[in-house]
Amino acid sequence: MKVVHTDQAPAAIGPYSQAIEVNGYIFTSGQIALTAEGEFLGGDIQQQTHQVFANLKAVLEEAGTSLDKVIKATVFMSDMDEFVAMNEVYGEHFGEHKPARSAVEVARLPKDAKVEIEVIAQK
């Protein structure tokens, strides 16, 4: 196992890593709308989703891969009624690539974020 860390995404705020590489696969931790400096952006779900993808891209780049190598994404949202708005931004970032995905509503996310996304990618 290899720990993946970049200063271009928010540092882990607990006992976990931004991502782990194992056997040619990258498993990211969930990302919320924190800047690389650790500031929570807030805003609507679309603004938050754009920041989440900025973080995911930075972590994947550090690991030597990219969004087009994502196999599976898991999306956690605090309100499933905002799915369409989140999904619009999600589609912008993945383009023609369509990884497997789960999307679930949860009671609460860290920092009261509206969305958190984690991915599994191939190196």
Short mmCIF file of C-alpha atoms in Angstrom, two decimals:
data_model
loop_
_atom_site.label_atom_id
_atom_site.label_comp_id
_atom_site.label_asym_id
_atom_site.label_seq_id
_atom_site.Cartn_x
_atom_site.Cartn_y
_atom_site.Cartn_z
CA MET A 1 0.00 0.00 0.00
CA LYS A 2 1.10 3.53 -0.74
CA VAL A 3 -0.33 6.69 0.80
CA VAL A 4 -1.25 9.42 -1.69
CA HIS A 5 -0.93 13.02 -0.50
CA THR A 6 -1.00 16.38 -2.27
CA ASP A 7 -1.00 19.95 -1.03
CA GLN A 8 -3.35 20.78 -3.92
CA ALA A 9 -6.30 19.24 -2.02
CA PRO A 10 -7.39 19.64 1.60
CA ALA A 11 -5.32 17.73 4.12
CA ALA A 12 -6.98 14.87 5.94
CA ILE A 13 -8.66 16.23 9.09
CA GLY A 14 -8.57 12.93 10.94
CA PRO A 15 -6.84 9.56 11.02
CA TYR A 16 -7.13 8.81 7.30
CA SER A 17 -5.33 9.52 4.01
CA GLN A 18 -6.45 11.53 0.98
CA ALA A 19 -6.09 8.28 -0.97
CA ILE A 20 -4.42 4.89 -0.91
CA GLU A 21 -2.87 3.07 -3.87
CA VAL A 22 -3.08 -0.73 -3.87
CA ASN A 23 -2.25 -3.07 -6.76
CA GLY A 24 -2.71 -0.38 -9.42
CA TYR A 25 -5.94 1.02 -7.98
CA ILE A 26 -6.50 4.33 -6.22
CA PHE A 27 -9.10 4.55 -3.45
CA THR A 28 -9.83 8.16 -2.51
CA SER A 29 -11.31 9.33 0.72
CA GLY A 30 -14.54 11.26 0.42
CA GLN A 31 -14.07 14.87 -0.61
CA ILE A 32 -16.27 17.77 0.46
CA ALA A 33 -16.11 21.43 -0.59
CA LEU A 34 -12.95 22.31 1.30
CA THR A 35 -10.25 24.31 -0.47
CA ALA A 36 -6.66 23.09 -0.42
CA GLU A 37 -6.16 25.53 2.47
CA GLY A 38 -8.94 23.84 4.44
CA GLU A 39 -11.59 26.56 4.05
CA PHE A 40 -15.15 25.29 3.60
CA LEU A 41 -16.76 26.97 0.59
CA GLY A 42 -20.41 26.45 1.39
CA GLY A 43 -22.66 27.74 -1.37
CA ASP A 44 -25.17 25.70 -3.31
CA ILE A 45 -24.74 22.05 -4.24
CA GLN A 46 -23.38 22.91 -7.69
CA GLN A 47 -20.65 25.16 -6.27
CA GLN A 48 -19.79 22.49 -3.73
CA THR A 49 -19.70 19.74 -6.37
CA HIS A 50 -17.27 21.75 -8.51
CA GLN A 51 -14.92 22.09 -5.50
CA VAL A 52 -15.26 18.39 -4.71
CA PHE A 53 -14.16 17.56 -8.26
CA ALA A 54 -11.23 19.99 -8.03
CA ASN A 55 -10.10 18.07 -4.94
CA LEU A 56 -10.62 14.66 -6.54
CA LYS A 57 -8.70 15.72 -9.66
CA ALA A 58 -5.77 16.94 -7.55
CA VAL A 59 -5.59 13.71 -5.54
CA LEU A 60 -5.92 11.52 -8.64
CA GLU A 61 -3.25 13.55 -10.47
CA GLU A 62 -0.87 13.10 -7.54
CA ALA A 63 -1.52 9.36 -7.78
CA GLY A 64 -0.72 9.35 -11.49
CA THR A 65 -4.24 8.94 -12.82
CA SER A 66 -7.31 11.02 -13.69
CA LEU A 67 -11.10 11.12 -13.76
CA ASP A 68 -11.18 9.19 -17.05
CA LYS A 69 -9.74 6.19 -15.17
CA VAL A 70 -12.42 6.22 -12.44
CA ILE A 71 -14.16 2.85 -12.16
CA LYS A 72 -16.67 3.64 -9.40
CA ALA A 73 -17.93 6.78 -7.70
CA THR A 74 -19.97 7.01 -4.53
CA VAL A 75 -21.93 10.22 -3.98
CA PHE A 76 -23.29 11.14 -0.55
CA MET A 77 -25.82 13.98 -0.42
CA SER A 78 -27.65 15.59 2.47
CA ASP A 79 -30.76 16.13 0.31
CA MET A 80 -31.68 13.83 -2.58
CA ASP A 81 -33.97 16.59 -3.90
CA GLU A 82 -30.73 18.27 -5.07
CA PHE A 83 -29.69 15.24 -7.15
CA VAL A 84 -30.45 16.83 -10.54
CA ALA A 85 -28.33 19.92 -9.76
CA MET A 86 -25.44 17.77 -8.48
CA ASN A 87 -25.73 15.39 -11.43
CA GLU A 88 -25.41 18.26 -13.93
CA VAL A 89 -22.01 19.23 -12.50
CA TYR A 90 -21.01 15.58 -12.11
CA GLY A 91 -21.68 15.03 -15.82
CA GLU A 92 -19.64 18.10 -16.78
CA HIS A 93 -16.58 16.70 -15.01
CA PHE A 94 -16.85 13.14 -16.29
CA GLY A 95 -17.94 14.04 -19.82
CA GLU A 96 -18.40 10.94 -21.97
CA HIS A 97 -16.82 8.68 -19.32
CA LYS A 98 -19.51 7.05 -17.21
CA PRO A 99 -18.12 5.10 -14.26
CA ALA A 100 -20.32 2.93 -12.09
CA ARG A 101 -21.97 5.03 -9.38
CA SER A 102 -23.99 4.88 -6.21
CA ALA A 103 -25.76 7.95 -4.84
CA VAL A 104 -27.28 8.01 -1.39
CA GLU A 105 -28.89 10.53 0.92
CA VAL A 106 -27.35 10.74 4.38
CA ALA A 107 -28.51 12.46 7.54
CA ARG A 108 -25.50 14.76 7.77
CA LEU A 109 -22.05 15.31 6.24
CA PRO A 110 -18.91 16.86 7.75
CA LYS A 111 -19.08 20.68 7.95
CA ASP A 112 -22.77 20.33 7.01
CA ALA A 113 -21.67 19.89 3.39
CA LYS A 114 -24.35 19.19 0.80
CA VAL A 115 -22.25 16.62 -1.11
CA GLU A 116 -19.30 14.29 -0.58
CA ILE A 117 -17.82 12.09 -3.31
CA GLU A 118 -15.28 9.26 -3.16
CA VAL A 119 -13.90 7.34 -6.14
CA ILE A 120 -11.98 4.22 -7.07
CA ALA A 121 -9.70 4.65 -10.08
CA GLN A 122 -7.28 2.57 -12.09
CA LYS A 123 -3.71 3.82 -12.24
#
